[in-house]
C-alpha positions as semicolon CSV with decimal commas, in nm:
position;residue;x (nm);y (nm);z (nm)
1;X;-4,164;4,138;0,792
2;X;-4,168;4,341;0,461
3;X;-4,273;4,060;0,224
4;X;-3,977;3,938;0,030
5;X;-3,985;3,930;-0,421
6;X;-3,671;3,736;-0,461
7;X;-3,568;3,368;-0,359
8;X;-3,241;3,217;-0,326
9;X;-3,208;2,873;-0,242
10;X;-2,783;2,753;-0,215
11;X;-2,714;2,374;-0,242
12;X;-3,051;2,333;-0,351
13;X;-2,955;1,999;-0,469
14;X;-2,904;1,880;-0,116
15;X;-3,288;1,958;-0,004
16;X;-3,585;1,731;-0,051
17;X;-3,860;1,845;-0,220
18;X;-4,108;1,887;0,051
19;X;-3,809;2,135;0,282
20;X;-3,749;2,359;-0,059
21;X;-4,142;2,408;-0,054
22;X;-4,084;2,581;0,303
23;X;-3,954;2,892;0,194
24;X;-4,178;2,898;-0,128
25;X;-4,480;2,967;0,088
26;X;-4,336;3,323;0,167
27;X;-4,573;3,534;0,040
28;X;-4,529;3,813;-0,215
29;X;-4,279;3,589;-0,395
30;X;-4,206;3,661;-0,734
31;X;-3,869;3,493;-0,823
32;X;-3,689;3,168;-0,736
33;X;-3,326;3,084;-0,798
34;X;-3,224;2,783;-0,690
35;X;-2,834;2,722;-0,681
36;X;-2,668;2,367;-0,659
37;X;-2,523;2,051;-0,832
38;X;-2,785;1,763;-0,854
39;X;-2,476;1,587;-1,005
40;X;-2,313;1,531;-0,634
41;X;-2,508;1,367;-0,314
42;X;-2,846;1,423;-0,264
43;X;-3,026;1,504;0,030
44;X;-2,977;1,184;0,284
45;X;-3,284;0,979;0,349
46;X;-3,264;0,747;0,613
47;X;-3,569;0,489;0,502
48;X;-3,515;0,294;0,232
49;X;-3,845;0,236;0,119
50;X;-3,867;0,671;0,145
51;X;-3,517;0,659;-0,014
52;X;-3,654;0,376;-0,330
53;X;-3,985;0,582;-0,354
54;X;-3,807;0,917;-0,453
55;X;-3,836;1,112;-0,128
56;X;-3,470;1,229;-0,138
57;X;-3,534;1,398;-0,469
58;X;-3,471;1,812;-0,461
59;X;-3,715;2,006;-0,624
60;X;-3,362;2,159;-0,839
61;X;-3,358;1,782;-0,947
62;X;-3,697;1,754;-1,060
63;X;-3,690;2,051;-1,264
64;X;-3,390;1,977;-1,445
65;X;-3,546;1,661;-1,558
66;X;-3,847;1,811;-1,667
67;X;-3,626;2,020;-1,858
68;X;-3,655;2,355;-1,679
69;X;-3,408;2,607;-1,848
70;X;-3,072;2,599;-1,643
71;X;-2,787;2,772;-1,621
72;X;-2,433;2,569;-1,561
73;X;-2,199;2,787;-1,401
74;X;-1,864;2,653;-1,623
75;X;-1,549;2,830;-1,484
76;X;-1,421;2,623;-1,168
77;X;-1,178;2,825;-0,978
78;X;-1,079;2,539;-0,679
79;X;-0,879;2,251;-0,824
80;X;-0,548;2,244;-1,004
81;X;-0,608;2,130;-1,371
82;X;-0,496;1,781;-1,337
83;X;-0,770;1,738;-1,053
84;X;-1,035;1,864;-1,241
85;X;-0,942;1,657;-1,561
86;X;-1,156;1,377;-1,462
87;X;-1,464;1,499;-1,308
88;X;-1,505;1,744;-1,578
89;X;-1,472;1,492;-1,821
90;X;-1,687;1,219;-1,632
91;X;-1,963;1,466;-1,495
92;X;-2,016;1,757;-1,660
93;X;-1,948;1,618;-2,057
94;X;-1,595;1,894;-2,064
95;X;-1,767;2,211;-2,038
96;X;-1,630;2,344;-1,746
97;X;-1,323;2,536;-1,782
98;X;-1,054;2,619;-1,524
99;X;-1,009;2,950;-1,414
100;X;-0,721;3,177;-1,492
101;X;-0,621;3,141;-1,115
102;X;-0,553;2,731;-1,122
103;X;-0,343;2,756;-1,431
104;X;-0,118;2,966;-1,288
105;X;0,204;2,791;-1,231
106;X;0,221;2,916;-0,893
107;X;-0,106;2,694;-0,799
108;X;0,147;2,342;-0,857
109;X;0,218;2,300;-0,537
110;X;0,446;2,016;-0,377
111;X;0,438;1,911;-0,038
112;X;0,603;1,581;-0,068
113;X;0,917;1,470;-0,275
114;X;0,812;1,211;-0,505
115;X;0,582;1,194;-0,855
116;X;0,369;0,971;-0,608
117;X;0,336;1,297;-0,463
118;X;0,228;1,550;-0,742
119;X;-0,164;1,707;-0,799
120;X;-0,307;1,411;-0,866
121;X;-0,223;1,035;-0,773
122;X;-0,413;0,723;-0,727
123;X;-0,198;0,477;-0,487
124;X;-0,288;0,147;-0,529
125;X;-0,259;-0,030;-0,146
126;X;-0,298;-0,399;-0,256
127;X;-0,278;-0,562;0,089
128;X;-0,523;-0,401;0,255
129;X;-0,849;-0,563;0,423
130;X;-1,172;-0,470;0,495
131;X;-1,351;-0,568;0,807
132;X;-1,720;-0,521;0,868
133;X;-1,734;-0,310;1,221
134;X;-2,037;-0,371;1,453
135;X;-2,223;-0,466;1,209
136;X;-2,262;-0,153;1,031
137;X;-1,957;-0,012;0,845
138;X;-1,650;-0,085;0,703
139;X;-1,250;0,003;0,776
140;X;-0,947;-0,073;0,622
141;X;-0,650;-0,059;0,884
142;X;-0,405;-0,058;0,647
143;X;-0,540;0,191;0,483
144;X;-0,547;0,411;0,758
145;X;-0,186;0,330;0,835
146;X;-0,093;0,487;0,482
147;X;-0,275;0,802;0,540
148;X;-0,136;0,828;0,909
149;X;0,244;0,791;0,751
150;X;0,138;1,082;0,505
151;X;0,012;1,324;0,706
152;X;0,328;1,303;1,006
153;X;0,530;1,352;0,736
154;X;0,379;1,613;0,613
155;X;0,433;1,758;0,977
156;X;0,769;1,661;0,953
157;X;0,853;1,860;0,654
158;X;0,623;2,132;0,681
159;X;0,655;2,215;1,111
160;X;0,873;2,519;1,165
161;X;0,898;2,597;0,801
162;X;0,658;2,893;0,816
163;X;0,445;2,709;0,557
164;X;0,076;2,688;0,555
165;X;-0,151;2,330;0,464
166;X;-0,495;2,228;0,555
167;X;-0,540;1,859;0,538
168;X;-0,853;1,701;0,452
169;X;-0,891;1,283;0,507
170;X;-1,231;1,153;0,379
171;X;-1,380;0,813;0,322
172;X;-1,707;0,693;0,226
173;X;-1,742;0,512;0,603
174;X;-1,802;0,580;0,932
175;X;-1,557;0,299;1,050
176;X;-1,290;0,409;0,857
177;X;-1,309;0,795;1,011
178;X;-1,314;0,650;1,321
179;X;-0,988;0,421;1,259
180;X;-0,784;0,707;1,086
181;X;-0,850;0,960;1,364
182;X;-0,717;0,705;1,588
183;X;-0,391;0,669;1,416
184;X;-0,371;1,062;1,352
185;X;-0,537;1,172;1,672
186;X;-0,215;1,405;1,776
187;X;-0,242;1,603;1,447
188;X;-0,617;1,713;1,477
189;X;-0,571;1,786;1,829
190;X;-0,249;2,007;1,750
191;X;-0,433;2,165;1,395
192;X;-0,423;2,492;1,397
193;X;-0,378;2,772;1,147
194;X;-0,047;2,683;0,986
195;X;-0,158;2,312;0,956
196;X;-0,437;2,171;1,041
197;X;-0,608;1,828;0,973
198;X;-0,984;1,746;0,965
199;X;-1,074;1,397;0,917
200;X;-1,469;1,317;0,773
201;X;-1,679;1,142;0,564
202;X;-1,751;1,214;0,248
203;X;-2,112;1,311;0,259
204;X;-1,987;1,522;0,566
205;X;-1,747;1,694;0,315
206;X;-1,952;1,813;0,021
207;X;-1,935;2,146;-0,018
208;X;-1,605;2,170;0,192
209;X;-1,222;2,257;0,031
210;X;-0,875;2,143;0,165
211;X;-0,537;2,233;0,026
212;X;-0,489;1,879;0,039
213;X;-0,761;1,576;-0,012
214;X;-0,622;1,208;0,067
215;X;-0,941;0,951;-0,003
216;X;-0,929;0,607;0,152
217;X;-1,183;0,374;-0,041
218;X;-1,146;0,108;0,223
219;X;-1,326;-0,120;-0,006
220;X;-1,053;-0,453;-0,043
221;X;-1,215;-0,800;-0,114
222;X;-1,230;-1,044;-0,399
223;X;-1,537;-1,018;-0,569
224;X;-1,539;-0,685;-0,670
225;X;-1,778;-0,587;-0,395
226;X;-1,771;-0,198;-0,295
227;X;-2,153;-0,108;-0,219
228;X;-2,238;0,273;-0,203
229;X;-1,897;0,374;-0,327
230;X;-2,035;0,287;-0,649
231;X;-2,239;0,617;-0,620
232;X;-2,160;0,866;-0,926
233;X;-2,255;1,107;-0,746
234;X;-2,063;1,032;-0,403
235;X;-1,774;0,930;-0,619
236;X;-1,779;1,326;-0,776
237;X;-1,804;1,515;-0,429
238;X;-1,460;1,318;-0,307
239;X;-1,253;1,364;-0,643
240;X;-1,351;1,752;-0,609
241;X;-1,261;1,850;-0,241
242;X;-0,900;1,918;-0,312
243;X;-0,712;2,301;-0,448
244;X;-0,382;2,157;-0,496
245;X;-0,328;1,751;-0,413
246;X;-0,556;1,464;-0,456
247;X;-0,407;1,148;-0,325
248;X;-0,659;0,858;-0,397
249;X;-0,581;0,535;-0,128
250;X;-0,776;0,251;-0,248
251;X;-0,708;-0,190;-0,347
252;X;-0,671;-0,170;-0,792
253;X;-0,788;-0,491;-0,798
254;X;-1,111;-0,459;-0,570
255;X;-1,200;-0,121;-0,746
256;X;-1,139;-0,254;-1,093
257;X;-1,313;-0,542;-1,041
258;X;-1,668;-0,356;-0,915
259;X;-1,746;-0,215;-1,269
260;X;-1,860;0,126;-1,087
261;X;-1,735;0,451;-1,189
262;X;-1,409;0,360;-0,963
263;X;-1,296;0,137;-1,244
264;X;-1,281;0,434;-1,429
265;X;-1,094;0,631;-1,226
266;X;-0,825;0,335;-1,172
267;X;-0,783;0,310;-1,503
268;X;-0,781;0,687;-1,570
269;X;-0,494;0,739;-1,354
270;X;-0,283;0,431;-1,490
271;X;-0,387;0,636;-1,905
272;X;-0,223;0,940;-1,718
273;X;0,059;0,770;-1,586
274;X;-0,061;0,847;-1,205
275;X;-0,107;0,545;-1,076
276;X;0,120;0,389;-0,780
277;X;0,216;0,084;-0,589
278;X;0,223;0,203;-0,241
279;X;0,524;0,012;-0,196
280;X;0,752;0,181;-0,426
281;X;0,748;0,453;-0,146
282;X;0,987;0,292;0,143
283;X;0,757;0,492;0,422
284;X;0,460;0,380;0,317
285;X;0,584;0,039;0,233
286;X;0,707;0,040;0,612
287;X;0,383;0,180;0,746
288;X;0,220;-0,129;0,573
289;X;0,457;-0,347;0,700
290;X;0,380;-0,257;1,071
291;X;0,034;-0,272;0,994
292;X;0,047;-0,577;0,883
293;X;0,240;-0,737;1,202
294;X;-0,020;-0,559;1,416
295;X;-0,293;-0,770;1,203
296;X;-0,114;-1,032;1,277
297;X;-0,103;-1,131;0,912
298;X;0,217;-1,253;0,844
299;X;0,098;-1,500;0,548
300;X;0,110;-1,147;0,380
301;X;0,452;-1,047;0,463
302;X;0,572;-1,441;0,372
303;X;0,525;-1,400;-0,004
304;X;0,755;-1,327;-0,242
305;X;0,577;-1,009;-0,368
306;X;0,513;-0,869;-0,040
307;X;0,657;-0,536;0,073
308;X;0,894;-0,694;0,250
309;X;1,075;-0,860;-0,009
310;X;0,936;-0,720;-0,350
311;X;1,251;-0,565;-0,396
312;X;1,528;-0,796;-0,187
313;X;1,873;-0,926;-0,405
314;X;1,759;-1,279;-0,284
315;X;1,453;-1,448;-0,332
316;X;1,328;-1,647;-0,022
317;X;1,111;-1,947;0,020
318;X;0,930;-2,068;0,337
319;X;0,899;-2,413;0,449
320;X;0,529;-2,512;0,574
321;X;0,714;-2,599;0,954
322;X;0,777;-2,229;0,927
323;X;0,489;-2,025;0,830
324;X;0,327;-2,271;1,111
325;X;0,563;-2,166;1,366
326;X;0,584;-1,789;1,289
327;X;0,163;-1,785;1,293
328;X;0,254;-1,883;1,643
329;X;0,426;-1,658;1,778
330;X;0,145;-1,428;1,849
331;X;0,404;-1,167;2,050
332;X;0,417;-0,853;1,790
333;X;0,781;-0,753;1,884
334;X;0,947;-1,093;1,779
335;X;0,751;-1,121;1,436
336;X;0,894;-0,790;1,420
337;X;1,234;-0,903;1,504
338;X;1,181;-1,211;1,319
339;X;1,049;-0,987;0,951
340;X;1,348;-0,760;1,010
341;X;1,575;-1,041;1,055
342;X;1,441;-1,167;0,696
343;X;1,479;-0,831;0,524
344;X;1,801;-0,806;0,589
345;X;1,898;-1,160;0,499
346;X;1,695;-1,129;0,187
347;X;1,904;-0,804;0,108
348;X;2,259;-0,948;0,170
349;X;2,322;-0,912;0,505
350;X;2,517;-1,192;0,715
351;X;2,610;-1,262;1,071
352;X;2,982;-1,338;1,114
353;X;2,939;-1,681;1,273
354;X;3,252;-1,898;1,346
355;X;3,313;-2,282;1,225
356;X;3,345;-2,376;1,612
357;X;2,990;-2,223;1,659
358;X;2,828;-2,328;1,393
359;X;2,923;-2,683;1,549
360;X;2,759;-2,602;1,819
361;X;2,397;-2,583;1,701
362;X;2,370;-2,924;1,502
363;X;2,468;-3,279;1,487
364;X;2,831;-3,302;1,229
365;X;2,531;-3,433;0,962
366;X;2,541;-3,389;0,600
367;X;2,378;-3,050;0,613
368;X;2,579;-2,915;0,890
369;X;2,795;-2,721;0,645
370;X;2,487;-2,543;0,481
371;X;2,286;-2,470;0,778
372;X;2,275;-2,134;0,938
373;X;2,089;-2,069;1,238
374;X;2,037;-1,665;1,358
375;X;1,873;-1,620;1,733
376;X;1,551;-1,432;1,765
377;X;1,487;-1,274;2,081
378;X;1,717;-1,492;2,305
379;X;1,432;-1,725;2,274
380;X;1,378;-1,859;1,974
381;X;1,640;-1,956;1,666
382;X;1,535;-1,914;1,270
383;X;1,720;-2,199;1,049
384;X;1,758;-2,103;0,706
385;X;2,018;-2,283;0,426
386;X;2,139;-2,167;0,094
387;X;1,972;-2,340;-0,249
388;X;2,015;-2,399;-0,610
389;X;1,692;-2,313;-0,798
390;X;1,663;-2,362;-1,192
391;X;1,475;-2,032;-1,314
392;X;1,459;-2,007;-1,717
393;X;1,777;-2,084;-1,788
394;X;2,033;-2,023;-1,506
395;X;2,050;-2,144;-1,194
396;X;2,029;-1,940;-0,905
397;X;2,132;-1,936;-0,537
398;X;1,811;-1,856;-0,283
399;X;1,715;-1,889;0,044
400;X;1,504;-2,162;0,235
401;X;1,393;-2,117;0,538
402;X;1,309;-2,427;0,712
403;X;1,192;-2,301;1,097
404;X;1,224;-2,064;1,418
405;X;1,201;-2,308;1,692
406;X;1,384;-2,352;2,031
407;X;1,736;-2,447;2,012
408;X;1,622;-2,833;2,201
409;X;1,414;-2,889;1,910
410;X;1,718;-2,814;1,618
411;X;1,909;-3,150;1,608
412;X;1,501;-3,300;1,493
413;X;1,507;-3,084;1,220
414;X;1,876;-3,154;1,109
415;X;1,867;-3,499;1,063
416;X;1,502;-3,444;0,824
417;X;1,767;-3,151;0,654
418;X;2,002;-3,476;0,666
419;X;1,777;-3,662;0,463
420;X;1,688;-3,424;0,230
421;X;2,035;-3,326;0,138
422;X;2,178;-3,665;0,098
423;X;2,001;-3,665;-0,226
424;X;2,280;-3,364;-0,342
425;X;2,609;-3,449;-0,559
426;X;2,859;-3,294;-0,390
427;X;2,895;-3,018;-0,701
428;X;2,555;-2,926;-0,580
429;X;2,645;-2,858;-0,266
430;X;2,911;-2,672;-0,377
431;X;2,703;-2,452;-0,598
432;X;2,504;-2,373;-0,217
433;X;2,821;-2,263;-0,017
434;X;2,953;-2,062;-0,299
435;X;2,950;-1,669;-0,198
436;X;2,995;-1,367;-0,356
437;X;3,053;-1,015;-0,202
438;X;2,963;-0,639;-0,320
439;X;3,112;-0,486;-0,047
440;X;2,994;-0,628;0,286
441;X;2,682;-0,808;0,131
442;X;2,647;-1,120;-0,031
443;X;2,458;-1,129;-0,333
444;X;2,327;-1,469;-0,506
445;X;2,533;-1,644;-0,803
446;X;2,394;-1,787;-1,104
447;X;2,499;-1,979;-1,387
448;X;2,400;-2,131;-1,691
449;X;2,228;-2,429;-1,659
450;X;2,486;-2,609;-1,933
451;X;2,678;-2,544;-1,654
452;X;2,508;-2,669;-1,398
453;X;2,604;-3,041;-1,409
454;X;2,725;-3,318;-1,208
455;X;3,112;-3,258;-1,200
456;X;3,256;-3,286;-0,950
457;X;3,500;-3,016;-0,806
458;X;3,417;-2,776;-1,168
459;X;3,254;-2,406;-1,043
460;X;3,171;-2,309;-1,397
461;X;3,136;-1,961;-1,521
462;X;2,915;-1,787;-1,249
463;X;2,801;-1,414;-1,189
464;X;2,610;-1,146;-0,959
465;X;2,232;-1,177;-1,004
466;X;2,128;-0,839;-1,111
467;X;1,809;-0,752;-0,919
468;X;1,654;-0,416;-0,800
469;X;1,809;-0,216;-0,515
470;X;1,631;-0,343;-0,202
471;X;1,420;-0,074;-0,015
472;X;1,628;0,140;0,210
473;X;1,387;0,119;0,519
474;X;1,417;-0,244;0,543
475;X;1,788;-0,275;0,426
476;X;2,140;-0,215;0,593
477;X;2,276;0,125;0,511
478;X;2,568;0,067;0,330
479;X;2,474;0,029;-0,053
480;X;2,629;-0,272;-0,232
481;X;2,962;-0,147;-0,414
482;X;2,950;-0,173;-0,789
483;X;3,280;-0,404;-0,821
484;X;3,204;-0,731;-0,619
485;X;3,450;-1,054;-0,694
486;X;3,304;-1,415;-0,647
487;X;3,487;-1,545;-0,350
488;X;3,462;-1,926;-0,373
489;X;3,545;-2,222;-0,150
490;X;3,523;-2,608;-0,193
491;X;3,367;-2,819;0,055
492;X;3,450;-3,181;0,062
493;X;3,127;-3,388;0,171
494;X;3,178;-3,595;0,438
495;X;2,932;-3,914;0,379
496;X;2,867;-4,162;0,691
C-alpha cells in the first residue's frame, strides 16, 4: 500500500484513545484531522472502574482540553430554528448559526393539527410510571402509549396522501425501546419509503436524522431520581436528532425535580410557551386513559384532576366502599365500562329511568328519591346520588358515588344512605333533586350561599355552573346548547 500523508478520523469523539492510536501508526503520516463533537456521548465503556479511570476518553477530547487549536464548524444545516434554540444556547455558548436552508419558511413543517404539534414541544405526561425491568432498565408504559397514539395518527393523516415522513422514537433505555416497539410493532414492520418508523436508543441514535424525533424520558418518580439521563452530553445527542419536529414525552415534575440539565429544558419550553399537558389533547388523553385501565391503576383515573374528569361540567367524589370495590374488579372491560360510565355522568349525561323503576332497586327509605343506580355489565350496579357542596361562596350540586356492587347487596347500602340523609332539611334535599338542562345534559346549579338556608319550600336564585367544555373523546356528541332553563321540582320528604 502506497503509504498514506493525510489522516481523517470522523466522530472522533466517539473513539477511545487507545482505537484512534490504530490508524496513527500508519506510516509516512504527516497530517491528522480529527472530526467530531466531544460535546455529545462518548465512546461506551462497559467497566466502571475503566469508565471512572478515564478509559472512555477520545484522544479529540484530550486535545481540546489541553488546548489544542480547534476549529468549530458553526453553520448547522439539520434542525428548524426553534430546535436548535436550545442546544445552541446550552452547548455550544450561541455560536452556531442556522443555515440559510432551515430558515426558509418552507422547512416549518406540520404534520399534526395542534400548537402541541409545532417544531418544538415538550409534553408533560404527569401520570406516567416507571418500572425497573429485569433488573436492569427502566420503561414507562404510559409513555409508550402516547408515542404509539402519535405515530398511528400520523399514519392516519399522512397514508395515501402522497406525503413523505421518517419517524424517529428514542429513549435513553433499553426497556422502554422494547415496550414502544411493542405498541408500534405494525408501523416498523410496514415502514417503508413514504413513511417509515425506526424506534432506538439514544446512544444508538447519535449521529442519525429523522424528519421527526419524539423522546420518551421514561424517568417518573418522586424524588427527582432520573440517573444517566442527567448526562449533558446524552441529553444534547436526543434534542438534536430531529429536521423539522421535536416532540419531548417526559413527567414535569420528575424532570424538574432532578436538578440535571432536564430541568432546564422543562423550564425552557414553559419561557417559550411550548410546554403541554398531554391531556389537553383528547387522543392522547384517551391513549392514557386505556393505559391506565390496562395498569390496572384506577386510583389514577378516581381523582378529580385525572384525565378523565379534568375537564367534566360536574365534579365527582368517591366513597372509600367504592374505590375498594372498583380495585376489585380486576376484569379490564368493566373498569372500562365502569370509567366510561363516569365520564359521561360527570359530563351531563343521564339515563331516562322511570319512578316505577327506580322503586324497584331500593327500600321506599329517605334516600330513595336521590339515589340513582346505572347497571354495569349486566353484572354489577354503580350507585351514585346528587350533593350540595359549599365551595367559596356558592353552593354547588356534585356527584357522590357511593358503590358498584351486586344488586342483593343494594338495600345494605340504602339504609347506611338512610342514615346519612336523615341528617338533611328537606330544603336540602331539594337543593339535590333540582336539575337543570342545556339541551339534553344536565349541568350542576349553584347558588349563593346567603341563599342557601334552611327554608323550607324557597329555591333561591340559582344558575348553570360555568365550567370547561368536557373532552370530546370521553363525552356524548351533542354539545350542550348555549340557552339552558333551570327545570325545578319539589319533593316532599316522607319521614317514618
Amino acid at each position: 500500500m502506497a503509504p498514506l500523508h493525510c489522516l481523517v478520523i470522523d466522530e472522533a469523539a466517539q473513539l477511545k484513545e487507545c482505537e484512534s492510536t490504530i490508524p496513527l501508526q500508519l506510516s509516512g503520516l504527516h497530517h491528522a484531522i480529527l472530526i467530531g463533537d466531544e460535546r455529545q456521548l462518548p465512546a461506551i465503556v462497559n467497566s466502571k472502574i475503566s469508565e471512572k479511570a478515564g478509559f472512555g476518553r477520545s484522544l479529540f477530547e484530550r486535545l481540546v482540553k489541553l488546548g489544542c487549536n480547534s476549529h468549530l464548524l458553526n453553520i448547522q444545516y439539520r434542525m428548524h430554528p426553534s430546535i436548535s434554540l436550545f442546544p445552541n444556547k446550552e452547548f455550544y455558548g450561541s455560536q452556531v448559526l442556522d443555515a440559510q436552508n432551515v430558515k426558509e419558511t418552507g422547512y416549518r413543517r406540520r404534520f399534526l393539527q395542534g400548537d402541541m404539534f409545532e417544531s418544538y414541544s415538550f409534553i408533560n405526561i404527569a401520570h406516567g410510571k416507571e418500572e425497573f425491568v429485569e433488573k436492569q432498565s427502566f420503561k414507562n408504559t404510559v409513555e409508550a402509549a402516547a408515542a404509539a397514539d402519535i405515530v398511528g395518527r400520523l399514519f392516519k393523516d399522512i397514508n395515501g396522501t402522497g406525503k413523505k415522513i421518517s419517524i424517529g422514537i428514542i429513549s435513553p433505555y433499553l426497556a422502554q425501546v422494547h415496550a414502544i416497539q411493542e405498541k408500534i410493532g405494525k408501523f416498523i414492520s410496514d415502514s417503508d419509503s413514504a413513511f417509515s418508523v425506526s424506534v432506538g436508543t439514544v446512544d444508538g441514535f447519535q449521529g442519525e436524522e429523522e424528519d421527526l424525533i419524539i423522546i420518551s424520558t421514561v424517568r417518573s418518580n418522586e424524588n427527582g431520581s432520573v440517573g444517566f439521563v442527567s448526562n449533558p452530553q446524552r441529553a444534547n445527542v436526543a434534542l438534536t436528532r430531529a429536521r423539522f419536529c421535536l416532540w419531548i414525552l417526559g413527567n414535569e415534575a420528575t424532570l424538574v425535580k432532578s436538578g440535571s440539565i432536564w430541568k432546564k429544558i422543562v423550564n425552557d419550553a414553559k419561557h417559550r410557551r411550548c410546554f403541554y399537558d398531554a391531556e389537553e389533547d383528547e387522543s392522547l388523553a384517551q391513549a392514557i386513559t386505556e393505559s391506565l385501565i390496562e395498569q390496572g391503576r384506577l386510583d389514577v383515573l378516581l381523582q378529580t384532576h385525572s384525565p378523565l374528569f379534568r375537564n367534566a361540567r360536574w365534579m365527582v367524589f368517591f366513597s372509600d366502599d367504592f374505590r375498594r370495590s372498583a380495585a376489585r374488579v380486576g376484569n379490564v372491560r368493566i373498569c372500562k365500562e365502569v370509567l366510561s360510565l363516569l365520564a359521561r355522568l360527570s359530563n351531563g349525561w343521564r339515563q331516562h329511568q322511570s319512578r316505577k323503576k327506580r322503586s324497584q332497586m331500593v327500600h321506599n327509605g329517605i334516600s330513595s328519591p336521590l339515589i340513582e343506580q346505572y347497571n354495569v355489565s349486566g353484572q354489577l350496579n354503580m350507585i351514585w346520588t346528587v350533593d350540595i357542596l359549599q365551595e367559596n361562596s356558592f353552593c354547588i350540586q356534585v356527584l357522590k358515588v357511593w358503590d358498584i356492587l351486586p344488586s342483593s347487596d343494594i338495600p345494605k347500602l340504602a339504609q347506611r344512605l338512610d342514615t346519612l340523609f336523615r341528617n338533611y332539611t328537606e330544603e336540602q334535599m331539594n337543593r339535590c333533586l333540582y336539575k337543570c338542562m342545556e339541551g339534553n345534559l344536565v349541568v350542576p346549579m349553584r347558588w349563593a350561599v346567603d341563599s342557601c338556608s334552611d327554608r323550607q319550600g324557597s329555591g333561591g336564585e340559582a344558575d348553570a355552573v360555568q365550567l370547561p367544555k368536557s373532552l370530546a373523546s370521553i363525552c356524548l356528541e351533542d354539545e350542550p346548547s348555549a340557552t339552558g332553563k333551570a327545570a325545578r321540582k319539589q319533593w316532599r320528604l316522607k319521614r317514618n
